[in-house]
Amino acid sequence: MNSLDTDLEEAVELLKSGKPVVMPTETVYGLAANAISATAAASIFAVKNRPSDNPLIVHISSMDMLKQVVALDGNGEPVIPSCLRPVLDRFWPGPLTVLLPRNDRVPLEVTGGLETVAVRFPRHPIAKALIEKCGLPLAAPSANLSGRPSPTCAEHVFDDLNGRVELILDGGKSSYGFESTVLNALCD
């Protein structure tokens, strides 16, 4: 097993025990925790000193994982406006976050009390591998103290969050260096 595999296994254990870890994405580094757990979400707010009414972006590793975070229609499929499907086909995986109706499995603590959920399907191979390995959607805002610049490399995260998190997965420098575009999919 190589070092990344060992780090991913450790990250999965931490995430499944409710602790946050830092993962790289193509935009910025994210502070990730189980998006289906109010307690895990609370750990993100505590680490970042972030106001709890500030919604978190939920990261998925497949279109099938949308069923865990987005409200379902009568056929058990995620409620996605038809006009959004071509956009997702073109820009997912990638640096696009979409607002969709929240599945009841996603705690209101994750959504800042809103009935919508912000969802992103990252392209970064380490983020995708981590989400796939743990089998959970991950809430992951930028991995910095609230109000500080978003980190674009592991060293930035270490400088900001040293001693506040147990694991930082180093994926090199972020490709974009700024947050994803957010699209409200609930209006025309």
mmCIF file of C-alpha atoms in Angstrom:
data_model
loop_
_atom_site.group_PDB
_atom_site.id
_atom_site.type_symbol
_atom_site.label_atom_id
_atom_site.label_comp_id
_atom_site.label_asym_id
_atom_site.label_seq_id
_atom_site.Cartn_x
_atom_site.Cartn_y
_atom_site.Cartn_z
ATOM 1 C CA MET A 1 0.000 0.000 0.000
ATOM 2 C CA ASN A 2 1.460 3.405 -0.921
ATOM 3 C CA SER A 3 1.485 6.492 1.292
ATOM 4 C CA LEU A 4 -1.628 8.024 -0.333
ATOM 5 C CA ASP A 5 -3.588 4.782 0.178
ATOM 6 C CA THR A 6 -2.547 4.739 3.845
ATOM 7 C CA ASP A 7 -3.522 8.402 4.245
ATOM 8 C CA LEU A 8 -6.896 7.783 2.544
ATOM 9 C CA GLU A 9 -7.602 4.831 4.870
ATOM 10 C CA GLU A 10 -6.781 6.994 7.897
ATOM 11 C CA ALA A 11 -8.984 9.783 6.516
ATOM 12 C CA VAL A 12 -11.903 7.379 6.051
ATOM 13 C CA GLU A 13 -11.555 6.173 9.660
ATOM 14 C CA LEU A 14 -11.528 9.753 10.949
ATOM 15 C CA LEU A 15 -14.523 10.754 8.807
ATOM 16 C CA LYS A 16 -16.548 7.718 9.876
ATOM 17 C CA SER A 17 -15.794 8.556 13.521
ATOM 18 C CA GLY A 18 -17.209 12.070 13.007
ATOM 19 C CA LYS A 19 -13.898 13.943 12.797
ATOM 20 C CA PRO A 20 -13.010 16.372 10.008
ATOM 21 C CA VAL A 21 -10.070 15.988 7.630
ATOM 22 C CA VAL A 22 -8.634 18.293 4.997
ATOM 23 C CA MET A 23 -8.857 17.263 1.357
ATOM 24 C CA PRO A 24 -7.617 18.929 -1.814
ATOM 25 C CA THR A 25 -10.022 19.930 -4.563
ATOM 26 C CA GLU A 26 -9.342 21.567 -7.884
ATOM 27 C CA THR A 27 -10.565 24.901 -6.470
ATOM 28 C CA VAL A 28 -9.204 25.215 -2.912
ATOM 29 C CA TYR A 29 -8.533 22.830 -0.016
ATOM 30 C CA GLY A 30 -11.657 21.783 1.875
ATOM 31 C CA LEU A 31 -12.325 20.926 5.513
ATOM 32 C CA ALA A 32 -14.378 17.752 5.066
ATOM 33 C CA ALA A 33 -16.760 15.932 7.399
ATOM 34 C CA ASN A 34 -19.709 13.562 7.046
ATOM 35 C CA ALA A 35 -22.533 15.604 5.478
ATOM 36 C CA ILE A 36 -25.192 13.290 6.928
ATOM 37 C CA SER A 37 -24.152 13.973 10.545
ATOM 38 C CA ALA A 38 -25.100 17.113 12.465
ATOM 39 C CA THR A 39 -22.301 16.374 14.948
ATOM 40 C CA ALA A 40 -19.698 16.096 12.177
ATOM 41 C CA ALA A 41 -20.978 19.344 10.637
ATOM 42 C CA ALA A 42 -20.634 21.025 14.039
ATOM 43 C CA SER A 43 -16.969 20.021 14.072
ATOM 44 C CA ILE A 44 -16.415 22.002 10.851
ATOM 45 C CA PHE A 45 -17.939 25.130 12.363
ATOM 46 C CA ALA A 46 -15.834 24.695 15.515
ATOM 47 C CA VAL A 47 -12.538 24.170 13.658
ATOM 48 C CA LYS A 48 -13.118 27.155 11.355
ATOM 49 C CA ASN A 49 -14.765 29.456 13.937
ATOM 50 C CA ARG A 50 -17.482 29.771 11.289
ATOM 51 C CA PRO A 51 -21.005 31.019 12.053
ATOM 52 C CA SER A 52 -23.380 28.044 12.127
ATOM 53 C CA ASP A 53 -25.920 29.766 9.856
ATOM 54 C CA ASN A 54 -23.407 29.785 6.976
ATOM 55 C CA PRO A 55 -24.326 26.772 4.754
ATOM 56 C CA LEU A 56 -21.746 24.154 3.851
ATOM 57 C CA ILE A 57 -21.144 22.755 0.359
ATOM 58 C CA VAL A 58 -21.756 19.008 0.132
ATOM 59 C CA HIS A 59 -19.327 17.085 -2.101
ATOM 60 C CA ILE A 60 -20.296 13.873 -3.889
ATOM 61 C CA SER A 61 -18.306 11.340 -5.926
ATOM 62 C CA SER A 62 -21.015 10.167 -8.337
ATOM 63 C CA MET A 63 -24.368 11.173 -9.742
ATOM 64 C CA ASP A 64 -25.882 8.243 -7.836
ATOM 65 C CA MET A 65 -24.714 9.823 -4.559
ATOM 66 C CA LEU A 66 -27.088 12.733 -5.263
ATOM 67 C CA LYS A 67 -29.863 10.477 -3.935
ATOM 68 C CA GLN A 68 -28.360 10.841 -0.461
ATOM 69 C CA VAL A 69 -28.410 14.640 -0.423
ATOM 70 C CA VAL A 70 -31.118 15.909 -2.810
ATOM 71 C CA ALA A 71 -34.891 15.532 -2.337
ATOM 72 C CA LEU A 72 -36.293 12.592 -4.289
ATOM 73 C CA ASP A 73 -39.277 12.530 -6.646
ATOM 74 C CA GLY A 74 -41.981 9.847 -6.631
ATOM 75 C CA ASN A 75 -39.693 7.491 -8.578
ATOM 76 C CA GLY A 76 -36.848 7.799 -6.072
ATOM 77 C CA GLU A 77 -34.771 10.020 -8.358
ATOM 78 C CA PRO A 78 -33.135 13.313 -7.301
ATOM 79 C CA VAL A 79 -35.234 16.404 -8.012
ATOM 80 C CA ILE A 80 -33.164 18.153 -10.687
ATOM 81 C CA PRO A 81 -34.757 20.732 -12.986
ATOM 82 C CA SER A 82 -34.580 19.504 -16.593
ATOM 83 C CA CYS A 83 -32.806 22.711 -17.680
ATOM 84 C CA LEU A 84 -29.973 21.865 -15.258
ATOM 85 C CA ARG A 85 -29.194 18.403 -16.631
ATOM 86 C CA PRO A 86 -27.153 19.609 -19.660
ATOM 87 C CA VAL A 87 -25.198 21.948 -17.360
ATOM 88 C CA LEU A 88 -24.316 19.078 -15.019
ATOM 89 C CA ASP A 89 -23.389 16.850 -17.969
ATOM 90 C CA ARG A 90 -20.958 19.494 -19.174
ATOM 91 C CA PHE A 91 -19.482 20.857 -15.925
ATOM 92 C CA TRP A 92 -19.557 17.919 -13.482
ATOM 93 C CA PRO A 93 -17.223 16.748 -12.202
ATOM 94 C CA GLY A 94 -15.688 20.168 -11.797
ATOM 95 C CA PRO A 95 -15.781 23.523 -10.000
ATOM 96 C CA LEU A 96 -19.566 24.012 -10.109
ATOM 97 C CA THR A 97 -21.829 24.043 -7.044
ATOM 98 C CA VAL A 98 -25.607 23.844 -7.535
ATOM 99 C CA LEU A 99 -28.400 24.641 -5.092
ATOM 100 C CA LEU A 100 -31.050 21.922 -5.028
ATOM 101 C CA PRO A 101 -33.873 20.883 -2.683
ATOM 102 C CA ARG A 102 -32.476 19.217 0.460
ATOM 103 C CA ASN A 103 -33.003 15.533 1.211
ATOM 104 C CA ASP A 104 -34.205 15.069 4.809
ATOM 105 C CA ARG A 105 -31.080 12.953 5.461
ATOM 106 C CA VAL A 106 -28.988 16.125 5.274
ATOM 107 C CA PRO A 107 -29.229 17.863 8.651
ATOM 108 C CA LEU A 108 -30.312 21.490 8.739
ATOM 109 C CA GLU A 109 -27.004 22.172 10.516
ATOM 110 C CA VAL A 110 -25.276 21.465 7.183
ATOM 111 C CA THR A 111 -27.562 23.769 5.192
ATOM 112 C CA GLY A 112 -27.561 26.666 7.635
ATOM 113 C CA GLY A 113 -31.240 25.978 8.369
ATOM 114 C CA LEU A 114 -32.243 26.198 4.688
ATOM 115 C CA GLU A 115 -34.364 23.693 2.769
ATOM 116 C CA THR A 116 -31.797 23.782 -0.047
ATOM 117 C CA VAL A 117 -28.450 22.037 -0.233
ATOM 118 C CA ALA A 118 -25.360 23.232 -2.109
ATOM 119 C CA VAL A 119 -23.883 20.255 -3.990
ATOM 120 C CA ARG A 120 -20.593 19.870 -5.832
ATOM 121 C CA PHE A 121 -19.004 16.939 -7.672
ATOM 122 C CA PRO A 122 -15.250 17.685 -7.520
ATOM 123 C CA ARG A 123 -12.853 16.611 -10.252
ATOM 124 C CA HIS A 124 -9.749 16.303 -8.056
ATOM 125 C CA PRO A 125 -8.714 12.606 -7.937
ATOM 126 C CA ILE A 126 -7.919 12.620 -4.206
ATOM 127 C CA ALA A 127 -11.250 14.249 -3.284
ATOM 128 C CA LYS A 128 -13.137 11.781 -5.482
ATOM 129 C CA ALA A 129 -11.205 8.815 -4.074
ATOM 130 C CA LEU A 130 -11.820 9.909 -0.484
ATOM 131 C CA ILE A 131 -15.558 10.371 -1.003
ATOM 132 C CA GLU A 132 -15.816 7.020 -2.808
ATOM 133 C CA LYS A 133 -13.804 5.160 -0.147
ATOM 134 C CA CYS A 134 -15.875 6.457 2.753
ATOM 135 C CA GLY A 135 -19.154 6.123 0.831
ATOM 136 C CA LEU A 136 -20.450 9.337 2.349
ATOM 137 C CA PRO A 137 -21.178 12.747 0.916
ATOM 138 C CA LEU A 138 -18.794 15.195 2.560
ATOM 139 C CA ALA A 139 -19.572 18.720 3.698
ATOM 140 C CA ALA A 140 -16.430 20.690 2.878
ATOM 141 C CA PRO A 141 -16.059 24.459 3.006
ATOM 142 C CA SER A 142 -12.607 25.947 2.518
ATOM 143 C CA ALA A 143 -10.030 24.671 5.013
ATOM 144 C CA ASN A 144 -9.159 27.960 6.691
ATOM 145 C CA LEU A 145 -10.164 29.948 9.725
ATOM 146 C CA SER A 146 -13.290 31.949 8.985
ATOM 147 C CA GLY A 147 -12.429 35.261 7.367
ATOM 148 C CA ARG A 148 -8.948 34.173 6.244
ATOM 149 C CA PRO A 149 -7.928 33.546 2.607
ATOM 150 C CA SER A 150 -8.921 30.168 1.158
ATOM 151 C CA PRO A 151 -5.965 27.757 1.024
ATOM 152 C CA THR A 152 -4.576 26.598 -2.312
ATOM 153 C CA CYS A 153 -1.946 24.186 -0.955
ATOM 154 C CA ALA A 154 -1.422 21.958 2.084
ATOM 155 C CA GLU A 155 1.119 24.358 3.583
ATOM 156 C CA HIS A 156 -1.505 27.124 3.725
ATOM 157 C CA VAL A 157 -3.854 24.769 5.580
ATOM 158 C CA PHE A 158 -1.117 23.771 8.013
ATOM 159 C CA ASP A 159 -0.317 27.427 8.723
ATOM 160 C CA ASP A 160 -3.985 28.166 9.455
ATOM 161 C CA LEU A 161 -5.319 24.963 11.064
ATOM 162 C CA ASN A 162 -2.274 23.339 12.689
ATOM 163 C CA GLY A 163 -3.468 21.560 15.832
ATOM 164 C CA ARG A 164 -7.152 21.897 14.873
ATOM 165 C CA VAL A 165 -7.317 18.894 12.502
ATOM 166 C CA GLU A 166 -5.710 15.465 12.652
ATOM 167 C CA LEU A 167 -5.056 14.926 8.938
ATOM 168 C CA ILE A 168 -4.322 17.046 5.880
ATOM 169 C CA LEU A 169 -4.282 15.158 2.570
ATOM 170 C CA ASP A 170 -1.685 16.846 0.374
ATOM 171 C CA GLY A 171 -2.758 17.002 -3.268
ATOM 172 C CA GLY A 172 -0.364 19.678 -4.409
ATOM 173 C CA LYS A 173 -1.381 23.153 -5.488
ATOM 174 C CA SER A 174 -5.036 23.707 -6.431
ATOM 175 C CA SER A 175 -5.635 24.152 -10.167
ATOM 176 C CA TYR A 176 -7.989 27.127 -9.849
ATOM 177 C CA GLY A 177 -7.131 28.806 -6.566
ATOM 178 C CA PHE A 178 -10.607 30.217 -5.906
ATOM 179 C CA GLU A 179 -13.977 28.806 -4.865
ATOM 180 C CA SER A 180 -16.397 27.083 -7.233
ATOM 181 C CA THR A 181 -19.115 28.876 -9.135
ATOM 182 C CA VAL A 182 -22.506 28.579 -7.393
ATOM 183 C CA LEU A 183 -25.627 28.154 -9.512
ATOM 184 C CA ASN A 184 -29.121 28.457 -8.060
ATOM 185 C CA ALA A 185 -30.915 25.628 -9.848
ATOM 186 C CA LEU A 186 -34.250 26.416 -8.237
ATOM 187 C CA CYS A 187 -35.142 29.385 -10.430
ATOM 188 C CA ASP A 188 -35.231 30.141 -14.153
#
